[in-house]
Short mmCIF file of C-alpha atoms in Angstrom, two decimals:
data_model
loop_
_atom_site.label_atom_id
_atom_site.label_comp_id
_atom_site.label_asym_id
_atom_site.label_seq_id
_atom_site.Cartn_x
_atom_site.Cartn_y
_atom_site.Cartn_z
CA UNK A 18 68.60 -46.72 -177.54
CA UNK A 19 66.06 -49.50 -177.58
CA UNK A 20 62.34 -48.94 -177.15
CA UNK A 21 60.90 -50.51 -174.73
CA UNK A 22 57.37 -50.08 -175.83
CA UNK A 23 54.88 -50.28 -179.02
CA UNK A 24 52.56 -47.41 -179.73
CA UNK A 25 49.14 -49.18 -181.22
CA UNK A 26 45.93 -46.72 -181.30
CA UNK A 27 42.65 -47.30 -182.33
CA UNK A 28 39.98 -44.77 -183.15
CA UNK A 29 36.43 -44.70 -181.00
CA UNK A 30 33.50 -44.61 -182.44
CA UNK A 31 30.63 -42.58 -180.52
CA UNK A 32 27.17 -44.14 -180.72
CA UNK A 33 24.93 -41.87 -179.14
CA UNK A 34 23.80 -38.34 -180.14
CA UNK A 35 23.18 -35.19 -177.70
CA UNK A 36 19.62 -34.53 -177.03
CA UNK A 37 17.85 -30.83 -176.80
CA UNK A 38 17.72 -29.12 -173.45
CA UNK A 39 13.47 -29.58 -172.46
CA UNK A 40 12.54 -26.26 -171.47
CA UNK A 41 8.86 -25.56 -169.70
CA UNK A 42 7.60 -22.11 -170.49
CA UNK A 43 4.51 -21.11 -168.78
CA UNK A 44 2.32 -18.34 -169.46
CA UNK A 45 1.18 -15.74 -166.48
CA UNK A 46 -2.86 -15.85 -166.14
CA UNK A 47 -3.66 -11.64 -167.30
CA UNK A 48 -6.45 -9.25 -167.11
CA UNK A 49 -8.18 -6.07 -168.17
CA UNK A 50 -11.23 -4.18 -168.03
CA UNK A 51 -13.48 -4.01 -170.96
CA UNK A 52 -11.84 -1.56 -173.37
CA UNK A 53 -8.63 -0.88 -172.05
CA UNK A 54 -5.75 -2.30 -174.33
CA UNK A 55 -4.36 -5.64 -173.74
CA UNK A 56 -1.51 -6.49 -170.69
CA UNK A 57 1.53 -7.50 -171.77
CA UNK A 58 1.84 -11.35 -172.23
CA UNK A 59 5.08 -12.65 -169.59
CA UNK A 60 5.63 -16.19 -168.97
CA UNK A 61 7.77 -17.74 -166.54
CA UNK A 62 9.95 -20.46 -167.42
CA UNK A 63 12.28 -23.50 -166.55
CA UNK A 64 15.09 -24.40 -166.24
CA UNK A 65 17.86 -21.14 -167.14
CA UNK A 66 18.96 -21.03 -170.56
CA UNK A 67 22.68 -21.40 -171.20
CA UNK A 68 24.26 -18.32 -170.93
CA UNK A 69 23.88 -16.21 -174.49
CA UNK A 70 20.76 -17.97 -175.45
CA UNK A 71 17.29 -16.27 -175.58
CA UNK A 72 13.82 -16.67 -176.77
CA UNK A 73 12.39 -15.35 -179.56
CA UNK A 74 8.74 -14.27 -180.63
CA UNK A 75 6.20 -13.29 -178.42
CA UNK A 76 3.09 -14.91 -176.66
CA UNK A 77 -0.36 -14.23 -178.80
CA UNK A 78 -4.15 -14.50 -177.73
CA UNK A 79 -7.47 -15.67 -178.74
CA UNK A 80 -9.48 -13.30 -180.50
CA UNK A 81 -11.78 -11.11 -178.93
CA UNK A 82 -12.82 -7.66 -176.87
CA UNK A 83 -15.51 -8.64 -174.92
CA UNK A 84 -15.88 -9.59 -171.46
CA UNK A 85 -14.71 -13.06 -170.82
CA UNK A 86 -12.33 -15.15 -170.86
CA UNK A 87 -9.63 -15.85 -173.69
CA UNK A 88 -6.63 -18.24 -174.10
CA UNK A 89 -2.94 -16.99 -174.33
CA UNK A 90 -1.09 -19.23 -176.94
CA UNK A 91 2.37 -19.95 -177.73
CA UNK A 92 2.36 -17.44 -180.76
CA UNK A 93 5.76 -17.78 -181.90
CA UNK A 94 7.61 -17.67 -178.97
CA UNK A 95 10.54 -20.08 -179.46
CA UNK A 96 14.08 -21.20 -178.78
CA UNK A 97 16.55 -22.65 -181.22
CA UNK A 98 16.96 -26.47 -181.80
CA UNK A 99 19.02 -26.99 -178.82
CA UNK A 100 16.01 -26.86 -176.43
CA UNK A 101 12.84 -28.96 -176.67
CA UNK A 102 10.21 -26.22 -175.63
CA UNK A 103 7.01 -27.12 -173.87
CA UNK A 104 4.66 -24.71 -173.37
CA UNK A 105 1.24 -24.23 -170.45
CA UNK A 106 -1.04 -21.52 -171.42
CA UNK A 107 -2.96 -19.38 -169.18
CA UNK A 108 -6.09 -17.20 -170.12
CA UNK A 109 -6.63 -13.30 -170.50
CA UNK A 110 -10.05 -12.49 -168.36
CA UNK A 111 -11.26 -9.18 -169.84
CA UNK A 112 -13.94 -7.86 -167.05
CA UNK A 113 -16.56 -5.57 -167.31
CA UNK A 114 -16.32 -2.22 -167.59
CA UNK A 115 -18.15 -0.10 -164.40
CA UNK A 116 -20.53 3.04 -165.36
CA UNK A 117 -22.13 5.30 -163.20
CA UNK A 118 -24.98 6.95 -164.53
CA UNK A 119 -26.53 9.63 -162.46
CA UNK A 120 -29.98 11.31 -163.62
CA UNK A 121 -30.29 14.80 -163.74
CA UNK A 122 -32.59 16.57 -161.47
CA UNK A 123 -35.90 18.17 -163.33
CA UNK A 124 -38.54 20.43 -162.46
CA UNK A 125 -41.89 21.54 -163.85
CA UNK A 126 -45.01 23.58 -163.07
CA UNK A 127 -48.23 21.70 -162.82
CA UNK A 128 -50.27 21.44 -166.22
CA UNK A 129 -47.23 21.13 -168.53
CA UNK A 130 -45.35 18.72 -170.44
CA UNK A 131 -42.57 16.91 -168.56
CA UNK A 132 -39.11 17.92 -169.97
CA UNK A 133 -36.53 15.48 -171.12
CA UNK A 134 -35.12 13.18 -168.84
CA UNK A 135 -31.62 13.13 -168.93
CA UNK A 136 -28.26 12.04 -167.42
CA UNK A 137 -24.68 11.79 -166.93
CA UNK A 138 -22.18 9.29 -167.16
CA UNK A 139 -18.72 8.21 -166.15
CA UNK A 140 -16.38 7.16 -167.32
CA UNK A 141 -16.53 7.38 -171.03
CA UNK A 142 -17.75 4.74 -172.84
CA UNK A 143 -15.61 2.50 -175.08
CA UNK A 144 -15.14 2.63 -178.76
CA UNK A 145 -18.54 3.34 -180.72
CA UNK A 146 -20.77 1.46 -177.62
CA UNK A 147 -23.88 3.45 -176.77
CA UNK A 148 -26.56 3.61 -174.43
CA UNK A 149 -30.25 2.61 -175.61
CA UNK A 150 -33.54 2.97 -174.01
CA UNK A 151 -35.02 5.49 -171.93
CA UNK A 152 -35.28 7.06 -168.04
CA UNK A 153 -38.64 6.95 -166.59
CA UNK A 154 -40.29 8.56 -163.73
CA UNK A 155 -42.84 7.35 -161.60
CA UNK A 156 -46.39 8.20 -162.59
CA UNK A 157 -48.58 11.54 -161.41
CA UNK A 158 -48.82 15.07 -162.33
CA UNK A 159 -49.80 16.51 -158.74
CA UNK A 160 -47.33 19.43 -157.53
CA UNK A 161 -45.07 16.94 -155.51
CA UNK A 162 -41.78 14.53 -155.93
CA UNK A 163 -41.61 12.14 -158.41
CA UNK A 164 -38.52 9.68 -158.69
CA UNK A 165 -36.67 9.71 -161.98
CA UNK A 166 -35.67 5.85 -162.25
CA UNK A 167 -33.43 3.99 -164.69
CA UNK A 168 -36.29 2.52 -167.18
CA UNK A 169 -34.90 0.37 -170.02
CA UNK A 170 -31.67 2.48 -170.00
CA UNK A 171 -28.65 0.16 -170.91
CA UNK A 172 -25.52 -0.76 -172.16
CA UNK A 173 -24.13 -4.24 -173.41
CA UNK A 174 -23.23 -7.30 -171.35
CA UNK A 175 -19.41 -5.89 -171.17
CA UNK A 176 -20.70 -2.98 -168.76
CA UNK A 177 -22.22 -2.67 -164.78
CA UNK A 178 -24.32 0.08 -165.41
CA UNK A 179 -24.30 1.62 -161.56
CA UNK A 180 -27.67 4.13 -161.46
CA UNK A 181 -28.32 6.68 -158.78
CA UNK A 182 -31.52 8.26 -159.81
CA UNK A 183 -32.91 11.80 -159.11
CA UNK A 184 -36.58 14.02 -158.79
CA UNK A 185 -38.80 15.49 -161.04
CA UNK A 186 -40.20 18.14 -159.27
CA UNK A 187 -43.72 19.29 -160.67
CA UNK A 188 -44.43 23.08 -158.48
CA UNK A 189 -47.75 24.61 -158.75
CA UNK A 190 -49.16 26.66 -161.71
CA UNK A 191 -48.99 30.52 -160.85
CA UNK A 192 -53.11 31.05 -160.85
CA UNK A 193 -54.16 34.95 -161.72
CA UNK A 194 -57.15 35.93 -159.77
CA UNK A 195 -58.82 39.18 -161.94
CA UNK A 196 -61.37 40.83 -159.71
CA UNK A 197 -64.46 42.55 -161.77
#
């Protein structure tokens, strides 16, 4: 038998290279109340991964604990070298913390000195934060109602300090008539 044909190859060359799969990650806006632990950080992202792949790391945050607002940051969330990872923050808003202080009602009889004005509180208070200042009432020692208000009572700019005040009641002194 006679072949009929001639078998030449040539080897290819490829020129160009494979480029890394872009990936958009975006970070969910959070929030928390003044002294309650941090959310966790989730992110939303786009488009799917091939199958098997996953990130790795986690989101991170500016630092802080007060009420305001604070960046969430890439951290070291990350994919391997076959994506090209972009990433759009979003920001944790920590709000204030809401306390109701209620003063406690007080009596006295006329002529003596008034007794301590003091409250209650709810709910607790976070960390080592503390109240400062001081209830007042409103002025006059005549048997009668006398409103116990909030004075310079406060807390820090991460608080609402809700007050519902209460009476100081000053009754009349028991008088002792001795007849001679």
């Amino acid at each position: 038998k006679q072949a009929n044909y001639t078998l030449t190859t040539t080897s290819a060359t490829t020129t160009g290279s494979i480029s890394a799969r872009p990936v958009t990650v975006t970070a969910d806006a959070q929030s928390k109340t003044y002294g309650d632990a941090d959310p966790a950080f989730v992110y939303t992202f786009t488009p799917a991964l091939i199958t098997g792949d996953t990130f790795s790391g986690s989101l991170t945050r500016d630092a802080g604990e007060d009420a305001g607002t604070y960046a969430i940051k890439q951290g070291s969330l990350a994919l391997s070298n076959n994506y090209a990872l972009t990433y759009t923050g979003a920001e944790l808003t920590i709000g204030k913390k809401s306390i109701a202080v209620t003063a406690s009602a007080k009596s006295k009889i006329y002529g003596t000195a008034d007794p301590a004005l003091t409250y209650t509180f709810a709910p607790a208070l976070a960390g080592s934060d503390a109240f400062s200042g001081s209830l007042t009432r409103d002025a006059g020692e005549s048997p009668g109602s006398y409103a116990i208000n909030q004075g310079t009572l406060a807390l820090s700019n991460n608080y609402i300090l809700d007050y519902t005040n209460a009476s100081l009641t000053v009754t009349n002194a028991a008088l002792t008539v001795t007849v001679q």
